[in-house]
XYZ file of C-alpha atoms in Angstrom:
427
model
C 38.309 110.122 18.689
C 35.954 107.153 18.369
C 36.973 104.389 15.942
C 40.616 103.248 15.741
C 41.923 100.410 13.565
C 45.192 98.605 14.291
C 46.668 96.558 11.451
C 49.894 94.775 10.638
C 51.825 96.246 7.721
C 54.050 93.283 6.888
C 53.220 89.538 6.932
C 51.935 89.337 10.483
C 53.637 88.859 13.856
C 54.482 92.571 14.046
C 53.427 92.926 17.681
C 49.861 94.156 17.206
C 48.941 92.697 20.563
C 51.439 94.936 22.339
C 50.097 98.043 20.636
C 46.487 97.038 21.284
C 47.250 96.312 24.910
C 49.049 99.670 25.139
C 45.845 101.442 24.124
C 43.620 99.195 26.190
C 43.564 101.546 29.171
C 41.965 104.266 27.050
C 39.330 102.402 25.043
C 35.933 100.895 25.828
C 35.634 98.095 23.248
C 38.260 96.038 21.430
C 37.063 94.103 18.380
C 38.584 91.181 16.484
C 37.182 91.533 12.974
C 38.950 88.913 10.827
C 40.832 85.639 10.861
C 40.550 82.738 13.254
C 42.840 80.838 15.583
C 45.463 80.792 12.849
C 46.554 84.120 14.322
C 48.180 84.768 17.658
C 49.266 87.570 19.952
C 51.874 87.280 22.688
C 51.577 89.880 25.444
C 53.846 90.307 28.462
C 52.371 92.085 31.501
C 54.347 92.377 34.735
C 56.539 89.492 33.670
C 53.522 87.278 32.874
C 53.217 86.005 29.296
C 49.810 85.551 27.672
C 49.316 83.849 24.285
C 45.981 84.765 22.691
C 44.551 83.328 19.479
C 40.871 84.266 19.229
C 40.263 86.677 22.076
C 41.072 90.357 21.495
C 44.302 91.397 23.204
C 42.641 93.931 25.499
C 40.759 91.106 27.248
C 43.577 91.455 29.779
C 42.155 94.844 30.738
C 39.136 94.250 32.943
C 37.554 97.587 32.027
C 37.382 96.842 28.293
C 34.604 94.893 26.580
C 36.184 92.378 24.162
C 34.204 91.600 21.020
C 34.566 88.860 18.401
C 32.988 90.259 15.243
C 31.076 88.638 12.416
C 34.213 88.556 10.216
C 35.967 86.026 12.464
C 35.716 82.256 12.056
C 35.589 80.566 15.454
C 36.786 77.184 16.647
C 34.633 76.907 19.770
C 36.897 74.343 21.416
C 39.845 76.707 21.081
C 37.769 79.668 22.257
C 36.756 77.954 25.489
C 40.225 76.548 26.073
C 41.507 80.115 25.848
C 38.761 81.516 28.085
C 39.300 78.813 30.702
C 43.052 79.334 30.656
C 42.619 83.044 31.396
C 39.946 82.415 34.042
C 42.396 80.117 35.825
C 44.821 83.054 35.936
C 42.255 85.463 37.312
C 41.326 87.150 34.014
C 37.518 87.367 33.498
C 37.650 86.383 29.834
C 34.096 85.042 29.756
C 32.749 88.589 29.417
C 33.544 88.534 25.690
C 30.721 89.254 23.247
C 30.454 87.021 20.152
C 28.641 88.024 16.975
C 25.623 85.870 16.172
C 26.712 86.087 12.504
C 30.252 84.784 13.029
C 30.979 81.485 11.277
C 32.161 78.371 13.096
C 35.150 76.163 12.280
C 34.073 72.522 12.504
C 36.070 69.320 12.668
C 35.560 68.697 8.959
C 37.087 72.083 8.136
C 40.270 71.085 9.956
C 40.404 67.727 8.176
C 39.950 69.292 4.736
C 42.553 71.964 5.484
C 45.187 69.368 6.344
C 44.510 66.876 3.560
C 44.308 69.623 0.921
C 47.633 71.096 2.008
C 49.235 67.670 1.928
C 47.737 66.990 -1.503
C 49.257 70.223 -2.896
C 52.781 69.039 -2.057
C 55.335 71.570 -3.288
C 52.521 73.938 -4.233
C 51.271 74.129 -0.659
C 50.159 77.502 0.719
C 51.634 77.024 4.182
C 48.392 77.118 6.170
C 48.271 76.379 9.890
C 45.888 73.477 9.350
C 43.333 75.040 11.716
C 40.471 74.855 9.208
C 40.275 78.606 8.694
C 40.398 78.643 4.893
C 37.756 75.909 4.425
C 35.467 77.694 6.910
C 35.712 80.921 4.908
C 35.149 78.949 1.701
C 31.929 77.550 3.155
C 30.902 81.059 4.172
C 31.289 82.313 0.599
C 29.649 79.169 -0.793
C 26.696 79.794 1.547
C 26.949 76.459 3.309
C 28.633 77.735 6.465
C 27.565 77.204 10.071
C 26.999 80.389 12.072
C 26.949 80.965 15.824
C 23.183 81.531 15.785
C 22.632 78.116 14.153
C 23.625 76.372 17.386
C 20.371 77.498 18.955
C 18.101 75.749 16.458
C 19.027 72.065 16.515
C 16.913 71.160 13.489
C 18.511 73.815 11.287
C 22.000 72.980 12.530
C 21.695 69.281 11.731
C 20.285 69.992 8.264
C 23.107 72.443 7.489
C 25.830 70.078 8.693
C 24.358 67.203 6.705
C 24.098 69.318 3.540
C 27.635 70.595 3.905
C 29.079 67.121 4.451
C 27.251 65.504 1.543
C 29.723 66.964 -0.948
C 32.714 67.008 1.391
C 32.465 63.329 2.254
C 32.432 62.455 -1.450
C 35.556 64.587 -1.879
C 37.296 63.019 1.113
C 36.521 59.497 -0.081
C 37.061 59.771 -3.847
C 39.928 62.266 -4.020
C 41.763 62.007 -0.709
C 40.988 58.387 0.200
C 39.821 59.412 3.659
C 36.870 57.995 5.636
C 33.579 59.853 5.691
C 32.793 62.186 8.590
C 29.621 61.599 10.587
C 27.163 64.533 10.406
C 25.633 63.387 13.691
C 28.958 63.496 15.525
C 29.758 66.961 14.180
C 26.325 68.295 15.143
C 26.490 66.750 18.606
C 29.876 68.347 19.260
C 28.675 71.782 18.165
C 25.480 71.508 20.229
C 27.554 70.716 23.315
C 28.844 74.295 23.228
C 25.439 75.949 22.823
C 24.394 76.679 26.398
C 27.757 78.087 27.360
C 27.785 80.196 24.214
C 24.270 81.581 24.674
C 25.115 84.414 27.141
C 28.027 85.535 24.968
C 26.089 85.806 21.705
C 25.023 89.321 20.710
C 24.161 91.613 17.843
C 27.663 93.031 18.086
C 27.125 95.460 15.206
C 24.383 97.167 17.230
C 26.446 97.050 20.425
C 29.396 98.771 18.728
C 27.333 101.384 16.905
C 25.442 102.199 20.098
C 28.780 102.587 21.859
C 30.111 104.928 19.189
C 26.896 106.954 19.350
C 27.448 107.315 23.104
C 30.991 108.636 22.599
C 32.762 105.398 23.489
C 36.144 104.510 21.978
C 36.221 101.355 19.852
C 39.507 99.734 18.876
C 39.422 97.351 15.903
C 42.187 94.766 16.166
C 43.242 93.106 12.947
C 44.667 89.613 12.793
C 47.393 88.645 10.302
C 48.474 91.668 8.244
C 48.142 93.694 5.050
C 50.336 91.439 2.912
C 48.252 88.413 3.901
C 45.030 90.073 2.751
C 43.120 87.928 0.249
C 42.913 90.866 -2.223
C 46.026 92.959 -1.584
C 48.449 90.397 -0.180
C 50.996 88.191 -1.930
C 48.285 85.968 -3.423
C 47.866 82.977 -3.257
C 50.075 82.881 -0.163
C 47.557 84.799 1.882
C 44.863 84.299 4.479
C 41.206 83.836 3.523
C 39.859 87.102 4.926
C 40.473 90.860 4.796
C 42.758 92.013 7.617
C 43.218 95.446 6.002
C 41.644 98.528 7.588
C 38.615 98.403 5.278
C 37.975 94.879 6.554
C 37.289 96.298 10.006
C 33.991 97.687 8.727
C 32.918 94.485 6.969
C 34.036 92.271 9.858
C 32.288 94.253 12.586
C 29.240 95.916 11.053
C 30.482 99.474 11.596
C 30.433 101.996 8.760
C 33.621 103.577 7.331
C 32.727 107.083 8.521
C 33.107 105.844 12.106
C 36.849 105.197 11.636
C 38.986 108.124 12.806
C 42.508 106.717 12.923
C 44.380 103.800 11.353
C 47.529 102.711 13.165
C 49.916 100.426 11.310
C 52.251 98.115 13.195
C 55.663 97.304 11.742
C 58.512 95.289 13.151
C 61.901 97.051 13.035
C 62.921 94.259 10.653
C 60.778 91.856 8.588
C 59.496 88.342 9.203
C 57.200 85.939 7.427
C 55.709 82.532 8.294
C 54.688 79.985 5.686
C 55.217 79.927 1.949
C 55.395 82.805 -0.524
C 57.857 85.360 -1.919
C 60.056 87.326 0.492
C 62.649 89.388 -1.429
C 64.716 90.361 1.607
C 64.791 86.946 3.274
C 68.143 86.160 4.890
C 69.025 82.501 4.455
C 72.307 82.699 6.345
C 73.709 83.189 9.832
C 72.451 86.792 9.840
C 68.885 85.573 9.433
C 69.466 82.944 12.111
C 70.721 85.617 14.517
C 67.675 87.822 13.891
C 65.424 84.821 14.508
C 67.253 83.890 17.706
C 67.549 87.419 19.093
C 63.940 88.235 18.265
C 62.444 84.935 19.447
C 60.872 84.564 16.024
C 58.700 81.502 16.444
C 54.965 81.516 15.803
C 52.605 82.109 18.739
C 50.032 79.728 17.297
C 52.163 77.101 15.545
C 55.658 77.467 16.989
C 56.994 77.509 13.426
C 60.287 79.383 12.922
C 59.708 82.670 11.129
C 61.645 83.650 8.026
C 63.665 86.793 8.741
C 65.051 89.773 6.827
C 65.867 93.447 7.260
C 63.187 96.150 7.223
C 61.563 96.321 3.789
C 60.366 99.878 3.205
C 58.483 98.973 0.004
C 56.354 96.407 1.806
C 55.318 98.941 4.462
C 54.885 101.750 1.898
C 52.202 99.781 0.085
C 50.409 98.989 3.330
C 50.512 102.674 4.286
C 48.895 103.648 0.988
C 46.121 101.042 0.853
C 45.181 101.465 4.499
C 45.584 105.259 4.662
C 47.706 104.958 7.785
C 47.681 107.916 10.139
C 50.392 106.504 12.427
C 53.006 103.766 12.560
C 53.994 101.860 15.694
C 57.466 100.302 15.387
C 58.103 97.169 17.454
C 61.175 95.183 18.499
C 63.689 97.965 17.915
C 65.691 96.488 20.813
C 66.389 93.337 18.754
C 68.624 95.402 16.441
C 70.963 96.445 19.262
C 74.512 95.260 18.688
C 74.670 95.367 14.884
C 77.504 97.430 13.413
C 75.411 98.193 10.323
C 71.673 97.854 9.800
C 70.505 97.501 6.179
C 67.122 98.749 4.955
C 65.493 97.489 1.748
C 64.821 100.698 -0.222
C 64.228 99.250 -3.717
C 64.183 96.005 -5.700
C 66.158 94.797 -8.679
C 63.792 92.819 -10.913
C 65.751 91.199 -13.731
C 67.971 94.281 -14.047
C 65.224 96.876 -13.637
C 65.050 98.987 -10.461
C 61.668 99.180 -8.715
C 61.091 101.847 -6.061
C 57.644 100.471 -5.208
C 56.336 96.913 -4.981
C 55.975 95.373 -8.465
C 52.437 95.080 -9.736
C 52.773 91.448 -10.846
C 53.369 88.373 -8.734
C 55.996 87.126 -11.184
C 58.048 90.306 -10.861
C 57.785 90.226 -7.087
C 58.954 86.618 -7.107
C 62.088 87.674 -9.020
C 62.738 90.790 -6.919
C 66.097 91.131 -5.219
C 66.669 93.682 -2.462
C 68.622 96.897 -2.905
C 69.896 98.068 0.477
C 70.705 101.326 2.152
C 73.017 100.928 5.160
C 72.513 102.672 8.492
C 74.900 102.955 11.424
C 74.055 100.554 14.238
C 74.234 101.014 18.007
C 75.423 98.921 20.918
C 73.683 100.612 23.862
C 70.876 98.802 25.711
C 67.634 100.590 24.810
C 65.223 98.451 26.838
C 64.882 101.122 29.540
C 64.278 104.023 27.121
C 60.960 105.762 27.719
C 61.348 108.839 25.520
C 62.727 109.293 22.016
C 65.720 111.249 23.316
C 66.617 108.289 25.572
C 67.516 106.324 22.438
C 71.100 106.373 21.109
C 71.584 108.872 18.279
C 72.070 106.075 15.722
C 68.752 104.504 16.769
C 67.015 107.871 16.447
C 68.461 108.338 12.959
C 67.316 104.827 11.981
C 63.750 105.503 13.141
C 63.618 108.858 11.347
C 64.881 107.266 8.138
C 62.161 104.608 8.271
C 59.620 107.370 8.778
C 60.898 109.172 5.662
C 60.879 106.030 3.530
C 57.400 104.913 4.550
C 55.821 108.356 4.557
C 53.964 107.928 7.854
C 54.890 109.367 11.226
C 56.194 106.861 13.766
C 54.227 107.536 16.928
C 55.411 104.701 19.171
C 58.345 102.324 19.498
C 58.598 98.993 21.292
C 61.939 98.549 23.075
C 61.175 95.267 24.830
C 58.408 92.702 25.308
C 56.939 94.251 28.454
C 53.882 96.516 28.458
C 55.967 99.307 29.990
C 58.849 98.960 27.507
C 57.480 101.508 25.072
C 58.620 104.876 23.773
C 55.713 107.151 22.854
C 56.485 110.029 20.470
C 52.939 111.094 19.572
C 49.665 110.376 21.357
C 47.714 107.612 19.619
C 44.362 108.765 21.004
């Protein structure tokens, strides 16, 4: 076993950080390969809670080398705030390696993100306003600022000036906002250079050398399959490729180095931001799921939209990502329900769909068709083996496994690192 990818199979917030941290004791490198600080992981270790946004989750394990790959867009202020916060708690987070090819989120990216979202009004995407989308747009438009640019002041200032020439015209003429000073942006970025220098690396070479030496590399996706810019619920998606294939593009490691793809799914479904959500519960049931599950964004604090487990959503993710395993999180949140529905199909204007509709319009009109499972009332937070779970919980897990078509290898029964039921070895 060498290359392992962990991805979310819903709309994010599935608990990827818990699964990554669970494997952290057994791997040598953990790589973030997509997204920016619009993502977040909450990890609880020995009663201590850690909220991470850019750093890979396994940074909490001192024996693992954390890597930020070329596919990530980095807000350097946020990165160092996160590093300093962990250093203050005794975690040596400054050992992270950062790809020289990773793109940087600047102040003007954040401004454009916010004013564009406001300008869209009812058609807004629901971004976090962190500047992630505009940074990726600059990357594709070939006017982006990369980590390596900070070490050539002349090139950096020319690139910032060229990028702002068009953006300032847009801000002034369309959004009625003042122009942004290229000098101020460049000066801010240059202030990070010396501290960034020892972290910068050819991370593609580092990872490939590690794999050649028999090391285990864990690729940690941000966001999730249904936020992927190609396969997600477009346009309500992120601006990168969090799917398993994106791990190769975002890290510089070839596809033949990937041995296992582990999907993470919450025992119910949540979504943050705008976009279709057929099983969304807009009543007291949804409010209870949100309250019981603590469903508020790690990065933004926004309340998450909640619904029952949607098997069609996870089925599609399993197919596109060729999942080998599924890790089910937050099963404990479902304790106490007399019945637990599962979305097993959709009704789209009177037509039954047993897989996700191919068109966005059909998905928008989809209404859930449920199958009802018996609930359980026993506390499962101390379960450590599958047989420790109540029979009804075991039946629920097995039914999800049948519907999705992927074996469930692990189950989260609480927020703590130790509150995990392992059914199959993930390594």
